[in-house]
Short mmCIF file of C-alpha atoms and ligand atoms in Angstrom, two decimals:
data_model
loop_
_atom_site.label_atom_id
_atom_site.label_comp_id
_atom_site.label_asym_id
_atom_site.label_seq_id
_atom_site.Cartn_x
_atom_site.Cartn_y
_atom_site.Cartn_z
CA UNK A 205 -75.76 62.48 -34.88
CA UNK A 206 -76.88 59.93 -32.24
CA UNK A 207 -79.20 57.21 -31.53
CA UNK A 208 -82.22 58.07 -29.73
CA UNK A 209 -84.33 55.56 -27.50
CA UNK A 210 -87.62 54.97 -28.71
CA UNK A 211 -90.69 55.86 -26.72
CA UNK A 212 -93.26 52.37 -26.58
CA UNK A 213 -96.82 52.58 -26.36
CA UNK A 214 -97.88 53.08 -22.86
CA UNK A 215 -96.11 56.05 -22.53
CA UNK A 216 -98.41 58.92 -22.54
CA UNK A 217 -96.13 61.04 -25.13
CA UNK A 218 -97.49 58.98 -27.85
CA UNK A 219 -101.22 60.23 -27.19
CA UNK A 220 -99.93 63.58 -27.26
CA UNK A 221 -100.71 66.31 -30.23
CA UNK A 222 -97.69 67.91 -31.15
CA UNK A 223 -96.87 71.80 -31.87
CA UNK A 224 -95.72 73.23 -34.49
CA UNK A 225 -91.78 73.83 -35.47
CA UNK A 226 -91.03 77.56 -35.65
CA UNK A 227 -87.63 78.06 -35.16
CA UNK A 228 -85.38 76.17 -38.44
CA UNK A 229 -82.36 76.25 -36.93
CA UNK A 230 -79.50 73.96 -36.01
CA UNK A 231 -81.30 72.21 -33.36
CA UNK A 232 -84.13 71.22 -35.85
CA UNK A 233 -81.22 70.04 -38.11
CA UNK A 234 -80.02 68.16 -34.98
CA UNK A 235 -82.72 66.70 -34.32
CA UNK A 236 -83.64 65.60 -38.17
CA UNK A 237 -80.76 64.08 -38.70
CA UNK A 238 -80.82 62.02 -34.94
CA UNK A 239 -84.35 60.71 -36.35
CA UNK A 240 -82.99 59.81 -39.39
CA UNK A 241 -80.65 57.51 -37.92
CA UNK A 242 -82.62 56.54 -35.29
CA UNK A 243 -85.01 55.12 -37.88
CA UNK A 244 -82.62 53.44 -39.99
CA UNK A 245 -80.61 51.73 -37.20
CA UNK A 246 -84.59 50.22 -35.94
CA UNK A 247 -85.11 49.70 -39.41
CA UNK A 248 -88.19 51.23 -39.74
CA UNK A 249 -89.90 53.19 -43.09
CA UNK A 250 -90.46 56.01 -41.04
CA UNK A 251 -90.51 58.13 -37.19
CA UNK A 252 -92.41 60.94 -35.89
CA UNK A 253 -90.26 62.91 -33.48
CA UNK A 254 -92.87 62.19 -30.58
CA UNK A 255 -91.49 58.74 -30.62
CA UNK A 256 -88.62 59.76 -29.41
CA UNK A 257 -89.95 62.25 -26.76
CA UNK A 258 -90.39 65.30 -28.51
CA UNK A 259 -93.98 67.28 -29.02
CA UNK A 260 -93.50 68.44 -32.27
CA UNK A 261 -94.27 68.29 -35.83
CA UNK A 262 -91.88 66.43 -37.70
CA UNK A 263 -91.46 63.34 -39.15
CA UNK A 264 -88.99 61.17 -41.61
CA UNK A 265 -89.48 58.58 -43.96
CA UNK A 266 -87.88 56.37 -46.07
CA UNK A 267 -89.13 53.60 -48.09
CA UNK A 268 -86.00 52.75 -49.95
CA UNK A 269 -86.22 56.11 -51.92
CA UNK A 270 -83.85 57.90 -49.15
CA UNK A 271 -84.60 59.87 -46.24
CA UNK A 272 -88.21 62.44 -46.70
CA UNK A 273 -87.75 65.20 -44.08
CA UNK A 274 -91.01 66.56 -43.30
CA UNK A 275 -91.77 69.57 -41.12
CA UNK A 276 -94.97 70.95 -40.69
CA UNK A 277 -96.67 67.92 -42.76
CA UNK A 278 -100.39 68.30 -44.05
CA UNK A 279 -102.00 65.83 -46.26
CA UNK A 280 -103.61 67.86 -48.35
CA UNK A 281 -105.11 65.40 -51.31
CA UNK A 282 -105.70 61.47 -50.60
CA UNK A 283 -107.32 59.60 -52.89
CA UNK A 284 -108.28 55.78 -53.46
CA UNK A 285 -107.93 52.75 -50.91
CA UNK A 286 -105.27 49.99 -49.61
CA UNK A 287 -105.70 47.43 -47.21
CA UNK A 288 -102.71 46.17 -45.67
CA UNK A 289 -100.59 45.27 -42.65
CA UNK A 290 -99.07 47.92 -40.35
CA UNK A 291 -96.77 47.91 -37.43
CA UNK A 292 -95.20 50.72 -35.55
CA UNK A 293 -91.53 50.43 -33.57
CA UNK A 294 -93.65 52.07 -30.78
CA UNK A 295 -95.84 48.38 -30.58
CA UNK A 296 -92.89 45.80 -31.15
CA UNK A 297 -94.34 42.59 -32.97
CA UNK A 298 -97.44 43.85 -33.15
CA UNK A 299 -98.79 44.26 -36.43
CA UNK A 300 -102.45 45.07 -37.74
CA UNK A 301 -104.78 45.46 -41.08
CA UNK A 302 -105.77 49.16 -41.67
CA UNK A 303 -106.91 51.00 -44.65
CA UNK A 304 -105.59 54.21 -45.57
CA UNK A 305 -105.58 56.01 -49.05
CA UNK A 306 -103.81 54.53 -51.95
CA UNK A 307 -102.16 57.75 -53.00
CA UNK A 308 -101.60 61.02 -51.13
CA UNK A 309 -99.90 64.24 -51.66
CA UNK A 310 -98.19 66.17 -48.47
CA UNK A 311 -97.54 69.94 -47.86
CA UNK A 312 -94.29 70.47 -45.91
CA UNK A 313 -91.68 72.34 -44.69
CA UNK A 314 -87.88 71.40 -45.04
CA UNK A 315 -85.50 71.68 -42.52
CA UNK A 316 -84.47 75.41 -43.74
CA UNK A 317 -88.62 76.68 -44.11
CA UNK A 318 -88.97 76.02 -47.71
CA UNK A 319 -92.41 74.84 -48.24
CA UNK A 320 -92.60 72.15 -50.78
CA UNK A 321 -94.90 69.05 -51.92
CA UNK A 322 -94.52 65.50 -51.77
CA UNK A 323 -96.55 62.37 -53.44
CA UNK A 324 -96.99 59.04 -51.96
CA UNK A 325 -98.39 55.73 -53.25
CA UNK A 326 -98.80 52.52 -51.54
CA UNK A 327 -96.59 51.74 -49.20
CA UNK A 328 -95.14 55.65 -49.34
CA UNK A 329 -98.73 56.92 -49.19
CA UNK A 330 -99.46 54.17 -45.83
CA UNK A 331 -95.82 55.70 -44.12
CA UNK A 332 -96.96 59.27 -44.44
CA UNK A 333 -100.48 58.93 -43.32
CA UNK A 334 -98.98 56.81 -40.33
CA UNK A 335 -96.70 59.26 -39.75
CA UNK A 336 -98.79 62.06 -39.74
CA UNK A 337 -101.04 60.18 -37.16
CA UNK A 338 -98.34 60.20 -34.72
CA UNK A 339 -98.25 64.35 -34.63
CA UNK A 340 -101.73 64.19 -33.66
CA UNK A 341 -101.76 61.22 -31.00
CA UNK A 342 -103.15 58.51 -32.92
CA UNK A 343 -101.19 54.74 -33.09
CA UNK A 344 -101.83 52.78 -36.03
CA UNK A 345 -104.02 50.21 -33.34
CA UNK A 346 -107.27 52.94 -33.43
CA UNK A 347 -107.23 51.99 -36.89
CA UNK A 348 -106.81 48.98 -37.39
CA UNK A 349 -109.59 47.08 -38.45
CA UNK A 350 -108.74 44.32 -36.84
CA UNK A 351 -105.37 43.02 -35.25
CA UNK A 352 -103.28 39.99 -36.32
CA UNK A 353 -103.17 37.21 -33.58
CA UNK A 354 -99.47 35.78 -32.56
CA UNK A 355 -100.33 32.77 -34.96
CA UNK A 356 -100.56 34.59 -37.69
CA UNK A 357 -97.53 36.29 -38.01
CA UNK A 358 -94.36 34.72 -39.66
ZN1 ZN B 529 -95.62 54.37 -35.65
#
């Protein structure tokens, strides 16, 4: 495994919509497991492989629970609404007040191609849909609703 360096916004990567994984081999394994870490060790609830320079569609999360590998991730049920803050180790100390859905349920692919499902709530629900923004080019700023001034933070 190893640490990977984490791609900040301004880099043009992070607007980027990723492809699909095709291949579930080692080097997806390899590169799973160096996001897994590399999330942990920047203590974060979750990374989309984009932030660390590479186009495609994966992501991990973990909000205490252990590490969710997700390849291939769809939302494909959201329901309700939560209002909260959001930050992204992309945007360092910058934190913001989006909504997303209360409670959503994610199609993916492990790291050997078995499809499987995967529900989220609260602050689960907020890490996937974040996530999932990431494979498409979208940073947690286009929607916030508004964002927290310097003052305001702790
Ligand atoms: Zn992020």
């Amino acid at each position: 495994m190893a640490i990977r360096n984490i791609v900040k916004e301004g880099d043009e990567i992070l607007s980027k919509a990723c492809r699909p994984v095709e291949k579930f081999d080692d080097k997806l394994g390899q590169l799973l497991d160096d996001m897994a870490e590399t999330m942990k060790l920047a203590d974060g609830v979750g990374l989309a492989a984009p932030q660390i320079g590479v186009l495609r569609r994966v992501v991990v999360v973990d909000v205490g629970e252990g590490v969710i590998e997700l390849v291939n991730p769809k939302i494909i049920r959201q329901d309700g609404e939560q209002r909260d803050v959001e930050g992204c180790l992309s945007c360092p100390g910058e934190y913001g007040i989006t909504m997303r859905p209360m409670h959503v349920v994610v199609e993916a692919k492990d790291r050997f191609g078995n499809t499987f499902t995967v529900e989220g709530e609260e602050l689960k629900a907020r890490a996937f849909c974040h996530e999932l923004d990431h494979l498409d080019g979208i940073l947690f700023k286009k929607r916030a609703i508004r964002m927290l001034k310097p003052e305001e933070l702790e």
